[in-house]
mmCIF file of C-alpha atoms in Angstrom:
data_model
loop_
_atom_site.group_PDB
_atom_site.id
_atom_site.type_symbol
_atom_site.label_atom_id
_atom_site.label_comp_id
_atom_site.label_asym_id
_atom_site.label_seq_id
_atom_site.Cartn_x
_atom_site.Cartn_y
_atom_site.Cartn_z
ATOM 1 C CA MET A 1179 24.557 140.127 -21.215
ATOM 2 C CA ILE A 1180 26.855 142.621 -21.473
ATOM 3 C CA SER A 1181 26.129 146.750 -21.700
ATOM 4 C CA VAL A 1182 28.835 148.519 -23.847
ATOM 5 C CA ILE A 1183 29.331 151.835 -23.038
ATOM 6 C CA VAL A 1184 31.180 153.902 -26.237
ATOM 7 C CA PRO A 1185 31.593 157.527 -25.711
ATOM 8 C CA THR A 1186 32.155 159.503 -29.073
ATOM 9 C CA MET A 1187 32.875 162.216 -31.357
ATOM 10 C CA TRP A 1188 32.659 160.393 -34.568
ATOM 11 C CA LYS A 1189 36.301 161.126 -35.798
ATOM 12 C CA HIS A 1190 37.473 156.926 -36.158
ATOM 13 C CA VAL A 1191 36.560 154.684 -38.528
ATOM 14 C CA HIS A 1192 37.376 151.803 -36.190
ATOM 15 C CA MET A 1193 33.391 151.908 -34.666
ATOM 16 C CA LYS A 1194 32.180 150.742 -38.304
ATOM 17 C CA ARG A 1195 34.125 147.732 -38.008
ATOM 18 C CA MET A 1196 33.522 147.432 -34.008
ATOM 19 C CA LEU A 1197 29.949 148.148 -33.519
ATOM 20 C CA PRO A 1198 28.547 145.766 -36.204
ATOM 21 C CA MET A 1199 30.979 142.943 -34.502
ATOM 22 C CA LEU A 1200 29.610 143.876 -31.384
ATOM 23 C CA ASP A 1201 25.749 144.225 -32.162
ATOM 24 C CA GLN A 1202 26.009 140.797 -33.492
ATOM 25 C CA HIS A 1203 27.450 138.784 -30.699
ATOM 26 C CA GLU A 1204 25.230 136.750 -28.380
ATOM 27 C CA LEU A 1205 26.812 138.216 -25.221
ATOM 28 C CA ILE A 1206 26.009 141.619 -25.816
ATOM 29 C CA GLY A 1207 22.669 143.162 -24.769
ATOM 30 C CA GLU A 1208 22.922 146.454 -25.330
ATOM 31 C CA ILE A 1209 25.413 149.273 -27.152
ATOM 32 C CA ILE A 1210 24.871 152.512 -25.309
ATOM 33 C CA ILE A 1211 26.559 155.146 -27.406
ATOM 34 C CA ILE A 1212 27.126 158.857 -25.550
ATOM 35 C CA ASP A 1213 27.160 160.883 -28.439
ATOM 36 C CA ASN A 1214 29.690 164.153 -27.787
ATOM 37 C CA ASP A 1215 29.619 165.718 -31.042
ATOM 38 C CA GLN A 1216 25.642 165.361 -32.626
ATOM 39 C CA SER A 1217 27.263 167.485 -36.244
ATOM 40 C CA LYS A 1218 29.426 164.370 -37.272
ATOM 41 C CA GLN A 1219 26.967 161.719 -36.143
ATOM 42 C CA ASP A 1220 27.546 158.630 -38.348
ATOM 43 C CA LYS A 1221 23.361 158.220 -39.326
ATOM 44 C CA GLU A 1222 23.979 154.840 -41.076
ATOM 45 C CA LEU A 1223 26.011 153.063 -38.762
ATOM 46 C CA LEU A 1224 23.312 154.004 -35.686
ATOM 47 C CA LYS A 1225 20.408 152.550 -37.852
ATOM 48 C CA SER A 1226 22.227 149.611 -38.371
ATOM 49 C CA LEU A 1227 22.713 148.481 -34.577
ATOM 50 C CA ASN A 1228 20.019 146.364 -33.345
ATOM 51 C CA LYS A 1229 20.989 146.946 -29.971
ATOM 52 C CA LEU A 1230 21.791 150.315 -29.555
ATOM 53 C CA VAL A 1231 20.890 152.848 -26.858
ATOM 54 C CA TYR A 1232 21.209 155.799 -28.052
ATOM 55 C CA TRP A 1233 22.089 159.366 -25.158
ATOM 56 C CA SER A 1234 23.444 163.127 -26.250
ATOM 57 C CA TYR A 1235 23.470 166.039 -23.641
ATOM 58 C CA GLY A 1236 23.784 168.085 -26.903
ATOM 59 C CA GLN A 1237 27.481 168.961 -26.355
ATOM 60 C CA ASN A 1238 30.075 167.837 -25.633
ATOM 61 C CA VAL A 1239 30.389 166.635 -22.095
ATOM 62 C CA TYR A 1240 33.634 164.679 -22.591
ATOM 63 C CA VAL A 1241 34.281 161.131 -21.748
ATOM 64 C CA ASN A 1242 34.396 160.471 -17.618
ATOM 65 C CA PRO A 1243 30.618 162.091 -17.342
ATOM 66 C CA ALA A 1244 29.984 159.846 -20.540
ATOM 67 C CA TRP A 1245 31.175 156.550 -18.317
ATOM 68 C CA ASN A 1246 28.846 157.951 -15.512
ATOM 69 C CA ARG A 1247 26.134 158.260 -17.679
ATOM 70 C CA GLY A 1248 26.730 155.355 -19.600
ATOM 71 C CA ALA A 1249 26.740 153.477 -16.220
ATOM 72 C CA LYS A 1250 23.708 154.752 -15.101
ATOM 73 C CA LEU A 1251 21.948 153.713 -18.290
ATOM 74 C CA ALA A 1252 23.162 149.891 -18.564
ATOM 75 C CA LYS A 1253 20.708 147.478 -18.161
ATOM 76 C CA TYR A 1254 23.047 144.592 -17.186
ATOM 77 C CA ASP A 1255 25.989 144.144 -14.206
ATOM 78 C CA LYS A 1256 28.516 143.146 -17.055
ATOM 79 C CA LEU A 1257 30.374 146.355 -17.979
ATOM 80 C CA PHE A 1258 32.672 147.104 -21.395
ATOM 81 C CA PHE A 1259 34.083 150.476 -21.709
ATOM 82 C CA LEU A 1260 35.214 150.831 -24.772
ATOM 83 C CA ASN A 1261 37.195 154.033 -26.484
ATOM 84 C CA ASP A 1262 35.511 154.285 -30.232
ATOM 85 C CA ASP A 1263 38.982 154.255 -31.657
ATOM 86 C CA CYS A 1264 39.511 150.604 -30.776
ATOM 87 C CA LEU A 1265 39.016 147.423 -33.139
ATOM 88 C CA ILE A 1266 39.377 144.241 -31.347
ATOM 89 C CA ASN A 1267 39.003 140.556 -31.813
ATOM 90 C CA ILE A 1268 36.372 139.345 -29.618
ATOM 91 C CA LYS A 1269 36.394 135.764 -30.731
ATOM 92 C CA GLU A 1270 37.194 134.560 -26.836
ATOM 93 C CA LEU A 1271 34.819 137.298 -25.499
ATOM 94 C CA ASP A 1272 33.220 134.360 -23.237
ATOM 95 C CA LYS A 1273 36.566 133.800 -21.498
ATOM 96 C CA ILE A 1274 36.281 137.402 -20.907
ATOM 97 C CA TYR A 1275 32.748 137.297 -19.929
ATOM 98 C CA ASP A 1276 32.781 134.299 -17.405
ATOM 99 C CA ALA A 1277 35.663 136.988 -15.530
ATOM 100 C CA ILE A 1278 33.220 140.070 -15.111
ATOM 101 C CA THR A 1279 32.254 139.055 -11.457
ATOM 102 C CA PRO A 1280 31.736 141.273 -8.197
ATOM 103 C CA ASP A 1281 35.257 140.065 -6.712
ATOM 104 C CA LYS A 1282 37.106 141.708 -9.704
ATOM 105 C CA GLY A 1283 37.811 145.075 -10.644
ATOM 106 C CA ILE A 1284 38.847 146.564 -14.004
ATOM 107 C CA ILE A 1285 39.792 143.813 -16.017
ATOM 108 C CA GLY A 1286 41.575 145.643 -18.965
ATOM 109 C CA PHE A 1287 44.113 144.647 -22.061
ATOM 110 C CA SER A 1288 47.593 144.017 -21.574
ATOM 111 C CA LYS A 1289 50.353 146.523 -23.315
ATOM 112 C CA LEU A 1290 51.341 143.685 -25.661
ATOM 113 C CA SER A 1291 47.823 143.357 -26.630
ATOM 114 C CA TYR A 1292 47.763 147.117 -28.273
ATOM 115 C CA CYS A 1293 49.160 147.607 -31.753
ATOM 116 C CA THR A 1294 49.011 150.640 -33.590
ATOM 117 C CA TYR A 1295 48.788 148.908 -37.392
ATOM 118 C CA THR A 1296 45.905 150.609 -39.649
ATOM 119 C CA ILE A 1297 42.476 148.688 -39.830
ATOM 120 C CA ASP A 1298 42.991 147.299 -43.242
ATOM 121 C CA ALA A 1299 45.653 144.643 -41.340
ATOM 122 C CA PHE A 1300 42.770 143.804 -39.190
ATOM 123 C CA ASP A 1301 41.482 140.951 -40.803
ATOM 124 C CA SER A 1302 44.835 139.552 -41.910
ATOM 125 C CA LEU A 1303 46.006 139.511 -38.040
ATOM 126 C CA VAL A 1304 42.690 137.885 -36.688
ATOM 127 C CA ASP A 1305 43.007 134.978 -39.766
ATOM 128 C CA SER A 1306 46.278 134.355 -38.050
ATOM 129 C CA GLY A 1307 45.481 133.805 -34.921
ATOM 130 C CA PHE A 1308 46.121 136.996 -33.217
ATOM 131 C CA GLY A 1309 43.708 137.412 -30.328
ATOM 132 C CA ASP A 1310 42.675 134.096 -30.199
ATOM 133 C CA ASP A 1311 44.099 132.644 -27.089
ATOM 134 C CA VAL A 1312 43.539 135.560 -24.250
ATOM 135 C CA TYR A 1313 43.989 134.582 -20.835
ATOM 136 C CA ILE A 1314 43.602 136.706 -17.472
ATOM 137 C CA GLU A 1315 45.858 137.815 -14.930
ATOM 138 C CA PRO A 1316 45.711 139.459 -11.802
ATOM 139 C CA LEU A 1317 47.549 142.982 -11.794
ATOM 140 C CA ASP A 1318 50.071 144.104 -8.752
ATOM 141 C CA PRO A 1319 49.882 147.528 -9.006
ATOM 142 C CA ARG A 1320 53.649 148.049 -7.224
ATOM 143 C CA ASP A 1321 55.104 146.533 -10.309
ATOM 144 C CA TYR A 1322 53.897 150.204 -12.168
ATOM 145 C CA PRO A 1323 54.605 153.432 -10.360
ATOM 146 C CA GLN A 1324 55.145 155.064 -13.377
ATOM 147 C CA HIS A 1325 51.177 154.673 -14.126
ATOM 148 C CA SER A 1326 50.233 155.161 -10.886
ATOM 149 C CA GLY A 1327 49.894 151.542 -10.285
ATOM 150 C CA MET A 1328 47.774 151.012 -13.666
ATOM 151 C CA PRO A 1329 50.011 148.922 -16.322
ATOM 152 C CA HIS A 1330 49.913 151.305 -19.253
ATOM 153 C CA MET A 1331 48.564 154.524 -20.475
ATOM 154 C CA CYS A 1332 45.937 152.457 -22.791
ATOM 155 C CA TYR A 1333 44.451 150.030 -20.117
ATOM 156 C CA GLY A 1334 41.332 152.300 -19.907
ATOM 157 C CA SER A 1335 40.790 152.311 -23.440
ATOM 158 C CA ALA A 1336 38.669 148.664 -23.407
ATOM 159 C CA MET A 1337 37.729 148.047 -19.974
ATOM 160 C CA PHE A 1338 35.440 145.552 -18.816
ATOM 161 C CA MET A 1339 33.999 145.358 -14.878
ATOM 162 C CA HIS A 1340 31.064 144.138 -12.914
ATOM 163 C CA LYS A 1341 28.433 147.168 -12.237
ATOM 164 C CA ASP A 1342 29.637 146.304 -8.368
ATOM 165 C CA ASN A 1343 32.914 148.326 -9.245
ATOM 166 C CA TYR A 1344 32.252 150.909 -11.152
ATOM 167 C CA HIS A 1345 33.131 153.998 -9.350
ATOM 168 C CA PRO A 1346 31.439 156.956 -10.772
ATOM 169 C CA ILE A 1347 34.205 159.188 -11.803
ATOM 170 C CA PRO A 1348 34.508 162.982 -9.397
ATOM 171 C CA SER A 1349 32.676 166.168 -11.882
ATOM 172 C CA ASP A 1350 36.531 167.343 -11.286
ATOM 173 C CA PHE A 1351 37.907 165.323 -13.817
ATOM 174 C CA ARG A 1352 36.193 165.290 -17.174
ATOM 175 C CA ILE A 1353 38.896 163.514 -19.481
ATOM 176 C CA TYR A 1354 42.013 162.344 -17.571
ATOM 177 C CA TYR A 1355 42.247 159.793 -14.648
ATOM 178 C CA GLY A 1356 38.829 158.410 -14.704
ATOM 179 C CA ASP A 1357 40.128 155.093 -15.364
ATOM 180 C CA LEU A 1358 42.595 155.669 -12.990
ATOM 181 C CA TYR A 1359 40.289 156.750 -10.192
ATOM 182 C CA ILE A 1360 37.987 153.684 -10.713
ATOM 183 C CA TYR A 1361 41.427 151.572 -10.766
ATOM 184 C CA LEU A 1362 42.273 152.858 -6.987
ATOM 185 C CA LYS A 1363 38.927 152.910 -5.572
ATOM 186 C CA ASN A 1364 38.560 149.092 -6.256
ATOM 187 C CA LEU A 1365 42.300 148.240 -5.026
ATOM 188 C CA LYS A 1366 41.225 150.378 -1.499
ATOM 189 C CA ASN A 1367 38.022 148.501 -1.464
ATOM 190 C CA GLY A 1368 40.116 145.242 -1.418
ATOM 191 C CA ILE A 1369 38.923 144.281 -4.919
ATOM 192 C CA HIS A 1370 41.915 143.466 -7.428
ATOM 193 C CA ASN A 1371 42.026 144.568 -11.061
ATOM 194 C CA TYR A 1372 43.201 142.415 -13.949
ATOM 195 C CA HIS A 1373 44.784 142.068 -17.558
ATOM 196 C CA ILE A 1374 44.044 140.613 -20.708
ATOM 197 C CA GLU A 1375 47.402 139.117 -22.146
ATOM 198 C CA ASN A 1376 47.144 137.669 -25.844
ATOM 199 C CA GLY A 1377 44.527 139.979 -26.627
ATOM 200 C CA LEU A 1378 44.459 142.313 -30.437
ATOM 201 C CA VAL A 1379 43.303 145.763 -29.642
ATOM 202 C CA MET A 1380 44.311 148.394 -32.817
ATOM 203 C CA THR A 1381 43.848 151.742 -31.665
ATOM 204 C CA TYR A 1382 45.276 155.113 -31.860
ATOM 205 C CA VAL A 1383 46.796 156.240 -29.132
ATOM 206 C CA SER A 1384 45.146 158.775 -26.970
ATOM 207 C CA SER A 1385 43.711 160.338 -30.674
ATOM 208 C CA THR A 1386 40.859 161.769 -29.273
ATOM 209 C CA VAL A 1387 41.568 163.843 -26.262
ATOM 210 C CA ASN A 1388 45.274 165.025 -28.455
ATOM 211 C CA SER A 1389 42.829 166.457 -30.964
ATOM 212 C CA LYS A 1390 42.802 170.460 -31.257
ATOM 213 C CA SER A 1391 39.170 170.534 -30.340
ATOM 214 C CA ILE A 1392 39.998 169.085 -26.488
ATOM 215 C CA ALA A 1393 40.842 172.219 -24.675
ATOM 216 C CA LYS A 1394 44.107 172.024 -23.377
ATOM 217 C CA GLU A 1395 43.352 174.388 -20.458
ATOM 218 C CA ILE A 1396 41.022 171.310 -19.204
ATOM 219 C CA LEU A 1397 43.887 168.701 -19.364
ATOM 220 C CA LEU A 1398 46.422 170.944 -17.275
ATOM 221 C CA HIS A 1399 44.207 171.709 -14.599
ATOM 222 C CA GLU A 1400 43.435 168.502 -14.034
ATOM 223 C CA ALA A 1401 46.765 167.352 -13.906
ATOM 224 C CA ASN A 1402 47.571 169.976 -11.263
ATOM 225 C CA ILE A 1403 44.676 169.139 -9.142
ATOM 226 C CA LEU A 1404 45.303 165.552 -9.597
ATOM 227 C CA LYS A 1405 47.363 164.375 -6.306
ATOM 228 C CA GLU A 1406 45.246 166.764 -4.069
ATOM 229 C CA LYS A 1407 41.847 165.781 -5.029
ATOM 230 C CA PHE A 1408 43.011 162.285 -5.051
ATOM 231 C CA ALA A 1409 44.226 162.915 -1.531
ATOM 232 C CA GLU A 1410 40.922 164.101 -0.790
ATOM 233 C CA TYR A 1411 38.858 160.925 -1.837
ATOM 234 C CA GLY A 1412 41.559 159.398 0.316
ATOM 235 C CA LEU A 1413 43.378 157.556 -2.768
ATOM 236 C CA LYS A 1414 46.724 158.829 -1.641
ATOM 237 C CA GLY A 1415 49.207 155.850 -1.397
ATOM 238 C CA ILE A 1416 47.095 152.754 -2.359
ATOM 239 C CA LYS A 1417 48.866 152.640 -5.683
ATOM 240 C CA TYR A 1418 51.334 150.905 -3.541
ATOM 241 C CA GLN A 1419 49.043 148.802 -2.038
ATOM 242 C CA SER A 1420 48.271 144.976 -3.231
ATOM 243 C CA PRO A 1421 45.764 142.520 -2.597
ATOM 244 C CA ILE A 1422 47.849 139.677 -3.979
ATOM 245 C CA LYS A 1423 49.167 137.842 -0.806
ATOM 246 C CA GLU A 1424 52.898 137.253 -0.635
#
């Protein structure tokens, strides 16, 4: 079974479609909601979920601490970290499920799997077969130096991994770089990361992070300490190493 982990500030309508689909799926064991804004809580949506596990600190702890808490709460070894602004075709979730094993790191969707159409187009795209024929391939981080080895900036918006390969994100980083930290830690440990091709993920790019409610000084601070802290954690230069044999 899969434990789904969703930090949310309740800003997006995507959840109203996505969470019921996950709740009804036979491979989903639980949906862990980390509530970062109780004042905006969708009580009706929460009541409708049979597999709900709810957690709140009573304040916004931001996404990386929420991921850490969700991973700790999860009952199952297969984890699915999901942004609340993503709507995904999960008809072939079984293929992804089988791939979530200890010998693989992050399994995220490819750049071409993402689109920014309004969710009104979701049913039409699904009916047309978009996202119905996914396949999973290893990533070579040397191909993506512009994103420090990750394939694109949305890679961490919807990512699967085995609990063995989730590495708690240091408290230095509350909003950004949590997915990159896990990605590079896996590479350092000789665990390769993967992407899902031919998927369908409808989203707003960085919509929650870019909202006015997020303190810009936090983002600036994290960018300024990135190189120093990652070097301190032994991740300097890892982006240019690859477990793929030549």
